[in-house]
Short mmCIF file of C-alpha atoms in Angstrom, two decimals:
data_model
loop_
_atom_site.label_atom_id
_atom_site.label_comp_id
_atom_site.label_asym_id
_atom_site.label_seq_id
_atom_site.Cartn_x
_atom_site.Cartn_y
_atom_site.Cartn_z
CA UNK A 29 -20.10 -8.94 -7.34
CA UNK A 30 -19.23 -6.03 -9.00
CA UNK A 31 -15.73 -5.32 -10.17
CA UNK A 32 -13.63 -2.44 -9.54
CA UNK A 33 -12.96 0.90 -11.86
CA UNK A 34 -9.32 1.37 -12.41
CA UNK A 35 -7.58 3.22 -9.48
CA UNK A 36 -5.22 6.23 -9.42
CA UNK A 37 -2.20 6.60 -6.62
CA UNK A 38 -2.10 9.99 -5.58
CA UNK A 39 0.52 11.16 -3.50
CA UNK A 40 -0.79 14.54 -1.86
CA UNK A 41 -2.07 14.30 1.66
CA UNK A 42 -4.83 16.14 2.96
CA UNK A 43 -6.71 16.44 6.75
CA UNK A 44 -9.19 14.15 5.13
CA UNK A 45 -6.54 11.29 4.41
CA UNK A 46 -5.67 11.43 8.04
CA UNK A 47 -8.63 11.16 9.28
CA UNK A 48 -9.82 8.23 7.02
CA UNK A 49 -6.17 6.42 7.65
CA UNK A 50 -7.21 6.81 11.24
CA UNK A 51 -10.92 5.18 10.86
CA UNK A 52 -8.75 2.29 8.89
CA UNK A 53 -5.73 1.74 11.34
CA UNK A 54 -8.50 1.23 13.94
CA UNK A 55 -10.03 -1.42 12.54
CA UNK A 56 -8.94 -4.97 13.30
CA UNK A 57 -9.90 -6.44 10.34
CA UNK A 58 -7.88 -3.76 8.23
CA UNK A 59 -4.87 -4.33 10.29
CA UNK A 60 -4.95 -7.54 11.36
CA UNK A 61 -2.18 -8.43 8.15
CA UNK A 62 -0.15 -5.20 8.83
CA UNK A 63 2.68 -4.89 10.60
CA UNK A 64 2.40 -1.61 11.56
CA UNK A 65 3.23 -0.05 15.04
CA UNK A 66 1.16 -0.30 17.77
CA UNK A 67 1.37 3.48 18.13
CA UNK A 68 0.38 4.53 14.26
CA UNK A 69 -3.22 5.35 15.72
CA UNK A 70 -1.41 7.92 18.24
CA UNK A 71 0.71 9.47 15.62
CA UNK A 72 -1.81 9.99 13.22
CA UNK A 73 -3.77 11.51 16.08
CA UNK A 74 -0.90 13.81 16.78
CA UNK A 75 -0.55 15.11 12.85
CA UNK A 76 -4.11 15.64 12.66
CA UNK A 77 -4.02 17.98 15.07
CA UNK A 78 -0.45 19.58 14.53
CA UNK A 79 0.51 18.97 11.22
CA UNK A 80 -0.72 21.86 9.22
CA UNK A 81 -2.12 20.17 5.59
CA UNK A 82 1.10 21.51 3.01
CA UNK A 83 3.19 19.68 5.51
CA UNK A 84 1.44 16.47 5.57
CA UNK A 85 2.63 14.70 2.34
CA UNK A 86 6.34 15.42 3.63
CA UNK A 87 5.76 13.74 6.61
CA UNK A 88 4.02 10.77 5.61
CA UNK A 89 6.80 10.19 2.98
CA UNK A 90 9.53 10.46 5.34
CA UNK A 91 10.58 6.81 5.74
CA UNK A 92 9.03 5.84 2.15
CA UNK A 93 6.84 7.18 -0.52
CA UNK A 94 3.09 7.24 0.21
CA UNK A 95 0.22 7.19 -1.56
CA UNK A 96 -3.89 7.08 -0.69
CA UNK A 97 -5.68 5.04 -3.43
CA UNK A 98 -8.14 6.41 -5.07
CA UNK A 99 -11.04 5.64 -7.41
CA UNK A 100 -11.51 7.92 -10.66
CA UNK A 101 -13.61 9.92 -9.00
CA UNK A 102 -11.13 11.16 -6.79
CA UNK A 103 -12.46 9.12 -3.20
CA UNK A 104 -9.54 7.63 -1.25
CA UNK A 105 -10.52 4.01 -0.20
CA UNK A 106 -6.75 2.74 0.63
CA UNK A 107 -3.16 3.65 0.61
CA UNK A 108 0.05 2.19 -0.73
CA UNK A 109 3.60 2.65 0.54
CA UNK A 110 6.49 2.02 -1.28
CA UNK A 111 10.11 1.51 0.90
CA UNK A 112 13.09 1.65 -0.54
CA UNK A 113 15.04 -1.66 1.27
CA UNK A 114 18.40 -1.28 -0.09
CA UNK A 115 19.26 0.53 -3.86
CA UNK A 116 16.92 -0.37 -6.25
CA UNK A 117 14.75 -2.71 -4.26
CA UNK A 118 11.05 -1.68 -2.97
CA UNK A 119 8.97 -2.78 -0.48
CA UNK A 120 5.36 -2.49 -1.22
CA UNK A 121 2.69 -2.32 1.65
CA UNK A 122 -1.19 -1.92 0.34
CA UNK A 123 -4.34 -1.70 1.92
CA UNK A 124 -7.92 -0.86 0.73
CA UNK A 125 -9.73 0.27 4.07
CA UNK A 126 -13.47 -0.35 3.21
CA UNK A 127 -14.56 -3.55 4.10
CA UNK A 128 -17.49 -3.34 1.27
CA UNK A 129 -14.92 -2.90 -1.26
CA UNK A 130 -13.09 -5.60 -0.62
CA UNK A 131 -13.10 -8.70 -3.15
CA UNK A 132 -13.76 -6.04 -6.03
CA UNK A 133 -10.01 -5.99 -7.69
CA UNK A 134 -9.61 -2.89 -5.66
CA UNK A 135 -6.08 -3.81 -4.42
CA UNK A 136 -4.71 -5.97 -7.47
CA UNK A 137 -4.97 -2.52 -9.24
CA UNK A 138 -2.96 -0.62 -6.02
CA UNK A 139 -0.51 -2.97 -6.41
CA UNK A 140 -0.36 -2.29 -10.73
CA UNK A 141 -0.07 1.60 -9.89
CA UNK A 142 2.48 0.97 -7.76
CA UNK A 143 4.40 -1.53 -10.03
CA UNK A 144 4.53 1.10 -13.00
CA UNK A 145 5.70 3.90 -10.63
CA UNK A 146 8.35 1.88 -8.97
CA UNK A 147 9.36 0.23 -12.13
CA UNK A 148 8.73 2.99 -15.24
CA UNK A 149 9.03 6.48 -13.29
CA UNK A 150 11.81 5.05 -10.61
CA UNK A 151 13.46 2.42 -12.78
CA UNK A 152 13.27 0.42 -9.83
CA UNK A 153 14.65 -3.17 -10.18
CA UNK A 154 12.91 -5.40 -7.66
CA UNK A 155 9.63 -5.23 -5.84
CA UNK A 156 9.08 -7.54 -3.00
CA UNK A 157 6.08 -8.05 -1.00
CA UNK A 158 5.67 -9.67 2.67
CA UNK A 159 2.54 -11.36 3.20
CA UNK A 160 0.78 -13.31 5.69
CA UNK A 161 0.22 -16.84 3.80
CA UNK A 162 -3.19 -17.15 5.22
CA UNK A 163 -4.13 -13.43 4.11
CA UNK A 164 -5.59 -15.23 0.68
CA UNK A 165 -7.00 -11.98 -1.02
CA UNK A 166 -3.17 -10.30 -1.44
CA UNK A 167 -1.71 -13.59 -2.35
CA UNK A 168 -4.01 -13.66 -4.99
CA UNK A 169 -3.43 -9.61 -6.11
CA UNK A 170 0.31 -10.25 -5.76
CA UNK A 171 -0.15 -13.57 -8.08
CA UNK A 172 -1.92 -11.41 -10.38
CA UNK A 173 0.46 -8.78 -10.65
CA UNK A 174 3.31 -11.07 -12.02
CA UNK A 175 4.52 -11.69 -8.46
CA UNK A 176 6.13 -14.86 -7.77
CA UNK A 177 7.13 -16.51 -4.02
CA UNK A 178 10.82 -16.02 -3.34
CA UNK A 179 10.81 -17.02 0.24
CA UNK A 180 8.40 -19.18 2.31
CA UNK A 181 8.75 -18.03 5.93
CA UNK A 182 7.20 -19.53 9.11
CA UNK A 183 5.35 -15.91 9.25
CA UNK A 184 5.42 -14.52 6.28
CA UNK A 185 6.22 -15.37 2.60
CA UNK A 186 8.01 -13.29 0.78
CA UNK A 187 7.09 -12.42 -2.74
CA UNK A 188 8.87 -10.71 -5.75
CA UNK A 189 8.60 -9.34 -8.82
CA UNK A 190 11.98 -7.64 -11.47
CA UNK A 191 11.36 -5.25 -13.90
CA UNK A 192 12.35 -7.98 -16.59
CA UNK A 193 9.65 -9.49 -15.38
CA UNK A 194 7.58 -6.83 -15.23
CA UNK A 195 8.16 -5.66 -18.79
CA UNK A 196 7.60 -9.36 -20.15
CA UNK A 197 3.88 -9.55 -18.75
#
């Protein structure tokens, strides 16, 4: 199996991004560990054709700061959103929305990008994950990101990681 090239977050939006979220969010096995609305499909429907492109990266960071991840060359193959929960304190919600990529160490380095924004750009203090204990491949990223379990839920187990413990990796 061939491993991954490093990834870069990139936070500009294009017409392209929406349409590839789209081909994602419409894919059950892609979504089937996200929590996300019922209706994303229908919104992103509704920007693509009304949003004009300078205005998309303002609305898809509305509620939290998004970003498509992307190889070195540039090609967006997942996105990573980063929610501010209370002050200090992110959320992080990845995906990598090819199915052939998966496996590849793809998402392990989403989740690194995100860790050094949140924690080195935003001086962020806590990162916390919610996972689906049965969704083995982001346990495993999340592990190998310096993540620990904080919280085993009936659903979903919650994960963290400080910036102390960030900075001692």
């Amino acid at each position: 199996m061939k491993k991954a090239a490093s990834i870069f977050l990139r936070a500009n939006m294009t017409q392209r991004d929406v349409r590839l979220l789209l081909q994602w969010m419409e894919n059950p096995a892609v979504t089937q560990y996200l929590n996300e609305d019922s209706t994303v499909t229908t919104h992103l429907r509704q920007m693509e054709c009304s949003v004009p492109e300078p205005m998309l990266t303002y609305h898809f960071n509305r509620r939290s700061r998004f970003f498509m991840a992307c190889t070195r060359e540039g090609e967006a193959i997942g996105f990573v959103k980063l929610r501010e929960q209370m002050t200090g304190t992110y959320e992080i919600v990845y995906a990598i929305g090819d199915e052939a990529l998966w496996g590849r160490g793809y998402g392990t380095d989403a989740v690194r990008s995100a860790l050094a924004t949140a924690f080195l750009k935003w001086r962020a203090g806590k990162v916390i994950a919610k996972i689906y204990p049965e969704n083995l491949r982001s346990v495993r990223s999340v592990g190998a990101c310096g993540f620990r379990c904080a919280e085993r839920g009936e659903r979903l187990h919650r994960f963290e990681i400080t910036m102390k413990e960030y900075l001692n990796r």
